[in-house]
């Protein structure tokens, strides 16, 4: 079932940004892309949140590994939760993005 009237091929070509959240370090790029294409700042803000969550916690985790391994594990769990949230959020945002692109 198509989301828009433009057809399945158009929807698939405009949904290639969903590949970005599957990469750990670049999960935020897809949200910057759709935020820039539609002019919606909420997706850019979510991109910043995922950027801080993924790229910001990894250097902190490396520093904390020298202090205590438990803190390192907690940071990595937060990083992975942010990564999984970015993937789920990308699939939830796809429909709204396609509707906005069609309009």
Coordinates of C-alpha atoms in Angstrom, one line a residue:
X1 CA 0.0 0.0 0.0
X2 CA 1.4 3.4 -1.0
X3 CA 1.7 6.3 1.3
X4 CA 1.6 8.9 -1.4
X5 CA 0.0 9.1 -4.9
X6 CA 3.4 9.2 -6.6
X7 CA 4.0 5.5 -6.6
X8 CA 6.2 2.9 -4.9
X9 CA 9.3 3.7 -6.9
X10 CA 9.2 7.4 -5.8
X11 CA 8.7 6.4 -2.2
X12 CA 11.6 4.0 -2.2
X13 CA 13.9 6.6 -3.8
X14 CA 12.9 9.2 -1.3
X15 CA 13.4 6.7 1.6
X16 CA 17.0 5.9 1.0
X17 CA 17.9 8.2 4.0
X18 CA 16.7 5.4 6.3
X19 CA 20.0 3.6 5.6
X20 CA 22.0 6.2 7.6
X21 CA 20.5 5.3 11.1
X22 CA 21.9 1.8 10.7
X23 CA 25.4 3.1 11.0
X24 CA 26.3 3.8 14.6
X25 CA 28.4 6.9 14.2
X26 CA 26.3 8.4 11.4
X27 CA 22.8 7.8 12.8
X28 CA 22.1 11.5 12.9
X29 CA 22.8 12.2 9.2
X30 CA 19.4 10.9 8.1
X31 CA 17.6 13.3 10.4
X32 CA 19.7 16.2 9.2
X33 CA 18.9 15.2 5.6
X34 CA 15.1 15.0 6.1
X35 CA 15.1 18.2 8.3
X36 CA 16.9 20.1 5.6
X37 CA 14.7 18.7 2.8
X38 CA 11.4 19.6 4.5
X39 CA 12.5 22.6 6.5
X40 CA 11.3 21.1 9.7
X41 CA 13.5 22.0 12.6
X42 CA 12.2 19.1 14.8
X43 CA 14.1 16.6 12.7
X44 CA 17.3 18.6 12.9
X45 CA 17.0 18.8 16.6
X46 CA 16.5 15.1 16.8
X47 CA 19.6 14.7 14.6
X48 CA 21.6 16.8 17.1
X49 CA 20.3 14.7 20.0
X50 CA 21.4 11.5 18.2
X51 CA 24.7 13.2 17.3
X52 CA 25.4 14.0 21.0
X53 CA 24.2 10.6 22.1
X54 CA 26.4 8.6 19.8
X55 CA 29.4 10.7 19.0
X56 CA 29.5 12.5 22.4
X57 CA 29.4 9.5 24.6
X58 CA 32.0 7.4 22.9
X59 CA 35.0 9.7 23.8
X60 CA 33.6 10.0 27.4
X61 CA 33.4 6.2 27.5
X62 CA 37.0 5.9 26.5
X63 CA 38.1 8.2 29.2
X64 CA 36.0 6.4 31.8
X65 CA 37.3 3.0 30.8
X66 CA 40.6 4.0 32.5
X67 CA 38.8 5.0 35.7
X68 CA 36.2 2.2 36.1
X69 CA 34.8 -0.4 33.7
X70 CA 31.3 -0.1 35.1
X71 CA 31.1 3.6 33.9
X72 CA 32.3 2.5 30.5
X73 CA 29.6 -0.1 30.3
X74 CA 26.9 2.4 31.3
X75 CA 28.0 4.8 28.6
X76 CA 28.0 2.1 25.9
X77 CA 24.5 1.0 26.9
X78 CA 23.3 4.6 26.6
X79 CA 25.0 4.8 23.2
X80 CA 23.4 1.6 22.0
X81 CA 20.0 2.7 23.3
X82 CA 20.4 6.0 21.4
X83 CA 21.3 4.0 18.2
X84 CA 18.3 1.8 18.5
X85 CA 16.1 4.8 19.1
X86 CA 17.4 6.5 16.0
X87 CA 16.5 3.4 13.9
X88 CA 13.0 3.1 15.3
X89 CA 12.5 6.9 15.0
X90 CA 13.6 6.8 11.3
X91 CA 10.9 4.3 10.5
X92 CA 8.3 6.2 12.4
X93 CA 9.3 9.5 10.6
X94 CA 9.2 8.0 7.1
X95 CA 5.5 8.4 6.5
X96 CA 5.4 12.0 7.6
X97 CA 8.5 12.8 5.6
X98 CA 7.0 11.3 2.4
X99 CA 3.8 13.2 2.8
X100 CA 5.7 16.4 3.3
X101 CA 7.9 15.8 0.3
X102 CA 4.8 15.1 -1.9
X103 CA 3.2 18.4 -0.9

